PDB file of C-alpha atoms in Angstrom:
ATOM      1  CA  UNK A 719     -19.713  32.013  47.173  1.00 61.00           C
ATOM      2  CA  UNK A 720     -19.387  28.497  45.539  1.00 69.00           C
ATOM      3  CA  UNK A 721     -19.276  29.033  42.113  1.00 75.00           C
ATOM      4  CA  UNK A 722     -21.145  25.830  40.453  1.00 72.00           C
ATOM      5  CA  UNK A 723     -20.541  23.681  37.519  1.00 70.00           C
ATOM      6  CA  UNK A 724     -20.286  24.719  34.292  1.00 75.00           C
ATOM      7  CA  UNK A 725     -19.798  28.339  34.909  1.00 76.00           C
ATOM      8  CA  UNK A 726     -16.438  28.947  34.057  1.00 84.00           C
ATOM      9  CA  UNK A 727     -13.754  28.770  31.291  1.00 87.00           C
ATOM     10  CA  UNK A 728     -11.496  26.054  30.857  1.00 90.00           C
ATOM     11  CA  UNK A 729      -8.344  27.500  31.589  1.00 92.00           C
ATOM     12  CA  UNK A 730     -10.302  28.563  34.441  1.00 91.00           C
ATOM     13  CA  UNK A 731     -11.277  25.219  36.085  1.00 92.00           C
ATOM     14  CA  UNK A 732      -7.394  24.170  35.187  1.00 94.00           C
ATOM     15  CA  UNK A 733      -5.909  27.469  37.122  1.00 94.00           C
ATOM     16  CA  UNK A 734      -7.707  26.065  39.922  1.00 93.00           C
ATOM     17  CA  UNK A 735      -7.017  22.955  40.167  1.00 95.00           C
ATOM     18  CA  UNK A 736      -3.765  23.320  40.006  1.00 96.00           C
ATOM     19  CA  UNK A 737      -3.289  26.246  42.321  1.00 96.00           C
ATOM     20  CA  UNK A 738      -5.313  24.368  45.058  1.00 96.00           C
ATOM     21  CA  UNK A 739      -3.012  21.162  44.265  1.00 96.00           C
ATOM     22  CA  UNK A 740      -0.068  23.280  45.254  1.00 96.00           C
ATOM     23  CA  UNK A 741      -1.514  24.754  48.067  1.00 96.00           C
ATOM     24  CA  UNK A 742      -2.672  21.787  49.251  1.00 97.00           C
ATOM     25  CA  UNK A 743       0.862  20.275  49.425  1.00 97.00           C
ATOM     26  CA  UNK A 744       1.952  22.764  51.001  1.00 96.00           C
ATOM     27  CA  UNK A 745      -0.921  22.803  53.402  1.00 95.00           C
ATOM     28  CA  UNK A 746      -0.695  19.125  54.256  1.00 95.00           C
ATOM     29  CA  UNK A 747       3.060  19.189  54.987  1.00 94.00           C
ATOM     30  CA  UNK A 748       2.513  21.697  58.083  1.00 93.00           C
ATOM     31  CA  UNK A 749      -0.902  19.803  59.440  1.00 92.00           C
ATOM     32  CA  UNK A 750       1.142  17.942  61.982  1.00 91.00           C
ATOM     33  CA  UNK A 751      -0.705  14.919  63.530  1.00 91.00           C
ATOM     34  CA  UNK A 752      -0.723  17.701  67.038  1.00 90.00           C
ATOM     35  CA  UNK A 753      -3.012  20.324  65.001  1.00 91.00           C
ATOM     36  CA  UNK A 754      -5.438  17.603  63.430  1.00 93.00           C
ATOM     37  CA  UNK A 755      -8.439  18.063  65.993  1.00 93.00           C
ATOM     38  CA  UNK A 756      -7.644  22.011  65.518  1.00 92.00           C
ATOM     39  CA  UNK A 757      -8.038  21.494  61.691  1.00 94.00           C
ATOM     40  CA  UNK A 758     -11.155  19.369  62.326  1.00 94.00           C
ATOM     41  CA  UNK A 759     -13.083  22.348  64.496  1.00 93.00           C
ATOM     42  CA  UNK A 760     -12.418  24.441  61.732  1.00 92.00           C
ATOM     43  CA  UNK A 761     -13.459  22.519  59.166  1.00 93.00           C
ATOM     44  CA  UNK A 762     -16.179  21.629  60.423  1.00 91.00           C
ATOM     45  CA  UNK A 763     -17.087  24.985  61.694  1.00 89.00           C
ATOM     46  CA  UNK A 764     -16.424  26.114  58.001  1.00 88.00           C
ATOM     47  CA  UNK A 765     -19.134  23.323  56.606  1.00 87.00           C
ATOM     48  CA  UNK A 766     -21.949  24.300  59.101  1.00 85.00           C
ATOM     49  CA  UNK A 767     -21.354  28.249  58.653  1.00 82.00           C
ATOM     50  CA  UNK A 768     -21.687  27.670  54.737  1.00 77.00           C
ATOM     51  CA  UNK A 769     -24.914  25.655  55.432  1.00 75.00           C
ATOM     52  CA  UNK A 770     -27.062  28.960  56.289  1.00 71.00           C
ATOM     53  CA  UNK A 771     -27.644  31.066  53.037  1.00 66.00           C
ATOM     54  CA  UNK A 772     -29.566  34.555  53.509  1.00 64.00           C
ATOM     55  CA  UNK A 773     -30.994  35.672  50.726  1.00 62.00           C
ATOM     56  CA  UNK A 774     -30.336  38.950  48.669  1.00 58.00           C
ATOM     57  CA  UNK A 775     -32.077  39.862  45.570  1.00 55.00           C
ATOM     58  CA  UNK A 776     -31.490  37.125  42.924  1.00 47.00           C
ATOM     59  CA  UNK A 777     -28.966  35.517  44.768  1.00 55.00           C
ATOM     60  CA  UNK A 778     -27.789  34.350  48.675  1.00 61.00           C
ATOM     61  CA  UNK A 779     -25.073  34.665  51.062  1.00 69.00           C
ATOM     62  CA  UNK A 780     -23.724  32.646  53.517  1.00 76.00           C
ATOM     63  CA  UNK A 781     -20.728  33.087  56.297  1.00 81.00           C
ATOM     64  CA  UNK A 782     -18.010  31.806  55.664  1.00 87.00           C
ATOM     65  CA  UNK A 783     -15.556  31.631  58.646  1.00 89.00           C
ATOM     66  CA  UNK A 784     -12.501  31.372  56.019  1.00 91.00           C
ATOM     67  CA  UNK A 785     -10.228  34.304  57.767  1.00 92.00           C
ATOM     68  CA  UNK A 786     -10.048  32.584  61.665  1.00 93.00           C
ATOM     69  CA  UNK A 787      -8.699  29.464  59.638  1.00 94.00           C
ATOM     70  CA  UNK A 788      -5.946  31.039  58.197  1.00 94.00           C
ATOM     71  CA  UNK A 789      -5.759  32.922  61.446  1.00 93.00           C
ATOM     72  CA  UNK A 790      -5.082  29.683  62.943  1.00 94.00           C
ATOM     73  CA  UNK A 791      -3.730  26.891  60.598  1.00 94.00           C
ATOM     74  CA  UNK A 792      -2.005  28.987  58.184  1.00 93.00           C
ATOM     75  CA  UNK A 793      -1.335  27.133  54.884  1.00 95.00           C
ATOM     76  CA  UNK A 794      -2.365  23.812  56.499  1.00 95.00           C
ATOM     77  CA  UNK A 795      -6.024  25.736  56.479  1.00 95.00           C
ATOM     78  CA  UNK A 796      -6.007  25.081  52.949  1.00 95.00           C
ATOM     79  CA  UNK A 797      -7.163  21.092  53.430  1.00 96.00           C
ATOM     80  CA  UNK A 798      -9.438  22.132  56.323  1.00 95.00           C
ATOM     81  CA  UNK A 799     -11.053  23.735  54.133  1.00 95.00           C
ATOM     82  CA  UNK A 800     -10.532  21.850  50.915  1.00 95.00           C
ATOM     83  CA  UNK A 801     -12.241  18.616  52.452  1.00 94.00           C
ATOM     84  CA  UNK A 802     -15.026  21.087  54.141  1.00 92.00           C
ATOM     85  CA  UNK A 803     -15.853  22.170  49.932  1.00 92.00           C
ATOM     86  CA  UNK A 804     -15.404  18.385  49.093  1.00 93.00           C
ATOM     87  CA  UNK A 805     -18.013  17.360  51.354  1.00 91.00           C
ATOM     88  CA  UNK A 806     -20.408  20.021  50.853  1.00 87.00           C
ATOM     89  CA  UNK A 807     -20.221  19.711  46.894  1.00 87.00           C
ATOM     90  CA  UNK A 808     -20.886  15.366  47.262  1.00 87.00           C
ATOM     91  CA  UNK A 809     -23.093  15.732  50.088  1.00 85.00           C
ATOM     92  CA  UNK A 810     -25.255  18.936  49.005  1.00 79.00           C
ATOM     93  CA  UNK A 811     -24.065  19.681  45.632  1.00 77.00           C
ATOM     94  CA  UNK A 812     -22.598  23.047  46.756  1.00 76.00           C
ATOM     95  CA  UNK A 813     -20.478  24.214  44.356  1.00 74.00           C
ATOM     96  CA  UNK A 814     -19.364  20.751  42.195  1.00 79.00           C
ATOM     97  CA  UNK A 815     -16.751  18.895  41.399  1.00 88.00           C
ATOM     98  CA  UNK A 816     -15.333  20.458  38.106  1.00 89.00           C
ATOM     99  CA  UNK A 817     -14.759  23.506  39.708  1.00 90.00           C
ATOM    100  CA  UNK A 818     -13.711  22.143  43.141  1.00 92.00           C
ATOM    101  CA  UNK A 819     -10.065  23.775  42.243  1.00 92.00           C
ATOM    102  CA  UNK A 820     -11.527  27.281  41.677  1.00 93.00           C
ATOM    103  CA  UNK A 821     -13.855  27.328  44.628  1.00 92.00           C
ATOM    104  CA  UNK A 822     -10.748  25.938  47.141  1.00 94.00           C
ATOM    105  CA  UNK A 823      -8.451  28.661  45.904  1.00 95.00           C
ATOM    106  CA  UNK A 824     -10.758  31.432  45.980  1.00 94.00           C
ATOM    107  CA  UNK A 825     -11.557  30.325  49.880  1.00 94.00           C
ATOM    108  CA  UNK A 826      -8.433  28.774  51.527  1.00 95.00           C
ATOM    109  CA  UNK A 827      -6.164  31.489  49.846  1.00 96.00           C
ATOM    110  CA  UNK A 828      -7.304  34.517  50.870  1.00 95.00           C
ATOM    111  CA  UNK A 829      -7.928  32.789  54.458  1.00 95.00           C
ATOM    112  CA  UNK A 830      -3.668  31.819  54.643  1.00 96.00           C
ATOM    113  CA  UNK A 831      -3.023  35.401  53.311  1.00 96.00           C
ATOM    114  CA  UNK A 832      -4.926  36.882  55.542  1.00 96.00           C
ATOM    115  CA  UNK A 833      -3.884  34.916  58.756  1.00 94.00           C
ATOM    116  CA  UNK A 834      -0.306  35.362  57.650  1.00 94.00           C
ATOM    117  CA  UNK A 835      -0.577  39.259  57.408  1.00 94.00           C
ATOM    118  CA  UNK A 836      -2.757  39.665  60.736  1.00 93.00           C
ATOM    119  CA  UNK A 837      -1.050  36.790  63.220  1.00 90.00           C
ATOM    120  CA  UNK A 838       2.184  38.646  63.830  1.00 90.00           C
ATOM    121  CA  UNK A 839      -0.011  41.905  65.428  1.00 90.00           C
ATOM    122  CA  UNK A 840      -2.209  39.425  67.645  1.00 88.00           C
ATOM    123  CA  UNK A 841       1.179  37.405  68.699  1.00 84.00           C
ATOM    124  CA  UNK A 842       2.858  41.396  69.356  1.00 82.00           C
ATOM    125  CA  UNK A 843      -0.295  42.580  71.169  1.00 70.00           C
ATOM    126  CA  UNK A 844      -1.791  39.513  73.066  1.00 60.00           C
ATOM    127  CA  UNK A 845      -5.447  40.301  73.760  1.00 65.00           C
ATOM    128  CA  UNK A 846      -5.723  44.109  73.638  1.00 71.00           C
ATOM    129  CA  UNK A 847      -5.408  43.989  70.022  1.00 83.00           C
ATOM    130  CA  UNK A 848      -7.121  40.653  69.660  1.00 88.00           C
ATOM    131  CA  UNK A 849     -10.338  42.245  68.900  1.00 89.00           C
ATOM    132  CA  UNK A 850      -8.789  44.810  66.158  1.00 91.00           C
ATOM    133  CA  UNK A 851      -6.889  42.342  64.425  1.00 92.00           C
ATOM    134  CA  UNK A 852      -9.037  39.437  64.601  1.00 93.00           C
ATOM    135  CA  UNK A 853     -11.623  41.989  63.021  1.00 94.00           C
ATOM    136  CA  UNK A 854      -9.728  42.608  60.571  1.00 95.00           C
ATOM    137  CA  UNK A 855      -8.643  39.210  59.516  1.00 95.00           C
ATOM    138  CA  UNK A 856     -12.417  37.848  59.653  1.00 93.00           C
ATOM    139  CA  UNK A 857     -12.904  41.210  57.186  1.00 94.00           C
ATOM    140  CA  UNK A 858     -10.210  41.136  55.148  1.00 95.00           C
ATOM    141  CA  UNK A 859     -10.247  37.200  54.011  1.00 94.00           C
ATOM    142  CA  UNK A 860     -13.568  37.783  52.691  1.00 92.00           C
ATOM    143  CA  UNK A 861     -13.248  40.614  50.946  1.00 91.00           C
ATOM    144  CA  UNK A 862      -9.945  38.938  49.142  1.00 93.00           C
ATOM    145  CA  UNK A 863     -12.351  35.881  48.646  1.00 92.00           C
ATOM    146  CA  UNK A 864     -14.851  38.059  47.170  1.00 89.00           C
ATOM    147  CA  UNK A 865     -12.725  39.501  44.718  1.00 89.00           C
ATOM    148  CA  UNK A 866     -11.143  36.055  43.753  1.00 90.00           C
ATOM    149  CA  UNK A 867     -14.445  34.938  42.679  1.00 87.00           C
ATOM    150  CA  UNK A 868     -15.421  38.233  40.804  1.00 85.00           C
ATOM    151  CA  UNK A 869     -12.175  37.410  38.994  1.00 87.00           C
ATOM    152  CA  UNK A 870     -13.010  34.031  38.326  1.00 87.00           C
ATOM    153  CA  UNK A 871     -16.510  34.897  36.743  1.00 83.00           C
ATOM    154  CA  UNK A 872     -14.550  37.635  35.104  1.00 84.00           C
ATOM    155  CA  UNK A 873     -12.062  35.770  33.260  1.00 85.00           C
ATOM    156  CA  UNK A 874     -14.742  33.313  32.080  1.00 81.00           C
ATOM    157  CA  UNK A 875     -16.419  35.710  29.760  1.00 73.00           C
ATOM    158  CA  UNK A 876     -18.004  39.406  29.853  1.00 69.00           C
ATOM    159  CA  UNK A 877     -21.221  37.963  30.151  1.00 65.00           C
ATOM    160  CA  UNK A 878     -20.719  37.869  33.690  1.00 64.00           C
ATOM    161  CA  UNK A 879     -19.024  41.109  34.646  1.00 67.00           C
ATOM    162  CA  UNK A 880     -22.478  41.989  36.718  1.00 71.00           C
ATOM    163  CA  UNK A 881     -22.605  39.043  38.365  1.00 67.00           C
ATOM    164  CA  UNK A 882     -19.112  39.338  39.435  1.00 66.00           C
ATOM    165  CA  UNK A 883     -19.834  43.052  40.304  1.00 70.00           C
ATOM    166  CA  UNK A 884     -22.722  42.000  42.340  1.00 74.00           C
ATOM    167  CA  UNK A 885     -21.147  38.777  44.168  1.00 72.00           C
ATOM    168  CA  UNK A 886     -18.572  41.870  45.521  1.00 72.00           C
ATOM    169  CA  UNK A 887     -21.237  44.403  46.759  1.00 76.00           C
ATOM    170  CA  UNK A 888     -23.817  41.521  48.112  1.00 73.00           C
ATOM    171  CA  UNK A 889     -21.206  40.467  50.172  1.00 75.00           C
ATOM    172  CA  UNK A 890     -20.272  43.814  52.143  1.00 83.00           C
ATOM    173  CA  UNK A 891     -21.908  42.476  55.076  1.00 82.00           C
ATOM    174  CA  UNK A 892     -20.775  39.248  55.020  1.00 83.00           C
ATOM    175  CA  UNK A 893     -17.846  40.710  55.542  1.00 88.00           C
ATOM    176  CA  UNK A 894     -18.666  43.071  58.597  1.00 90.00           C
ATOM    177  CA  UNK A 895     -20.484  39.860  60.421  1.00 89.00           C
ATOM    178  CA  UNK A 896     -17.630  37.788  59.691  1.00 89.00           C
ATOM    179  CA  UNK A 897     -15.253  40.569  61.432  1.00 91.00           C
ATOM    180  CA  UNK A 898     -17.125  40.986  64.226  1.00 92.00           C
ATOM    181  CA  UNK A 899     -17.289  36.823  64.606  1.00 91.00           C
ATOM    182  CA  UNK A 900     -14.045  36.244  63.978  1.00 92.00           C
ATOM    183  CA  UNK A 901     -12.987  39.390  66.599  1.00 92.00           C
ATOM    184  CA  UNK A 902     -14.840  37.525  69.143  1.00 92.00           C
ATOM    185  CA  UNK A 903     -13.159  33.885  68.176  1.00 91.00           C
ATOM    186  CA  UNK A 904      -9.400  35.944  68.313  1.00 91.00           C
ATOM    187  CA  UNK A 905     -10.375  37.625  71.603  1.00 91.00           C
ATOM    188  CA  UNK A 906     -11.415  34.152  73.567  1.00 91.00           C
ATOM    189  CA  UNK A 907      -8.493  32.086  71.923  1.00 90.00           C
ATOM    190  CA  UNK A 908      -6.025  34.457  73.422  1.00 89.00           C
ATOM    191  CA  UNK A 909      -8.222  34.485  76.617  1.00 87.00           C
ATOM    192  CA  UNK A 910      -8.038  30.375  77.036  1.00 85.00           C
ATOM    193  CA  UNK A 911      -5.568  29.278  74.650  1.00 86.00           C
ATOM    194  CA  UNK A 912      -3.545  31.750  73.663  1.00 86.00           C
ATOM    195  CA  UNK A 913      -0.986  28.520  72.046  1.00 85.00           C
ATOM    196  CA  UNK A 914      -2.971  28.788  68.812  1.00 85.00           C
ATOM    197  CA  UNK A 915      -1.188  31.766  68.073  1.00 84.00           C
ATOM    198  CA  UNK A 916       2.193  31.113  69.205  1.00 75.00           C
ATOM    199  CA  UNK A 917       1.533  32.989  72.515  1.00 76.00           C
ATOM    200  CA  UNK A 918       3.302  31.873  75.406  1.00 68.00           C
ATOM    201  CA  UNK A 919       0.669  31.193  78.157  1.00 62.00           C
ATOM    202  CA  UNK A 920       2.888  33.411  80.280  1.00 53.00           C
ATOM    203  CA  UNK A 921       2.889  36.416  77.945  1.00 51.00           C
ATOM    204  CA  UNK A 922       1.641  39.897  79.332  1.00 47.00           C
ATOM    205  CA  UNK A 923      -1.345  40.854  77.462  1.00 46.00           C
TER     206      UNK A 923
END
């Protein structure tokens, strides 16, 4: 999922970079000093899940735990997971620096749009729907993610139309493990700390 240096156009790389500088800002100014440590979990939990790449065919995929960050941060998952890419592209060389931008939007985007659309049926249903919707959110932020980077490799030239196609179909069950995790992160955060989700510890679920 981290597209590397050197792949992409220009306009591209600038696109990016400044889509992730907005969301960033935006990000930052609701990551009150409260939800730090919350932020930190994720982001960490983000860097490790990255870590382990399975391969398929030509190429590898790797969980990415995107959709439970947005679930839970909302835009201020978009530096959780910024410095999570930062890291991984000094440290490992995941990804790179030119096209830090590009590989933050295409991750910490669909994980806020995704949280946004699936947090008001978890805060509505409490726990019996916890498993539905947090399925759905794990599902549905990579498949958005998946498409962002197909677009990406898309708008860079024709030459990589397959590879687009292909980083869309390898990644069908990335997206059915990452439901199925992030159903079972959804179903114990309402269980123990239901406050994540703006769910009053005395709600009836």
């Amino acid at each position: 999922m981290h597209i590397v240096d050197g792949a992409l156009a220009t306009p591209v790389l600038v696109a990016g970079a400044v889509a992730t500088a907005g969301g960033l800002a935006i990000g930052l100014r609701q990551l009150t000093t409260e939800r730090i440590p919350t932020a930190g979990v994720l982001s960490a939990g983000f860097f490790v899940a990255s870590l382990i790449h399975v391969p398929i065919g030509i190429s590898s995929v790797h969980l990415i735990m995107n959709g439970i960050a947005g679930l839970i941060l909302g835009w201020a998952a978009f530096p959780a997971l910024f410095v999570g890419l930062l890291l991984q592209a000094v440290t490992f060389g995941f990804g790179g620096i030119t096209v830090l931008g590009v590989n933050a939007v295409n991750i910490a985007l669909p994980a806020v749009l995704a949280g946004i659309a699936v947090r008001p049926f978890i805060r509505r249903g409490g726990r019996k729907n916890a498993l539905l919707w947090g399925a759905v959110c794990g599902a549905l932020a990579i498949a958005m993610t998946t498409i962002m980077v197909a677009m990406s490799l898309a708008l860079s030239g024709e030459e990589f139309n397959e590879a687009a196609y292909l980083v869309f179909v390898s990644h069908i069950p990335v997206m059915i493990i990452e439901g199925a995790l992030s159903a079972a992160a959804a179903w114990m955060i309402v269980q123990v700390k239901p406050e994540l989700f703006g769910i009053s510890q005395h709600h009836e679920v």
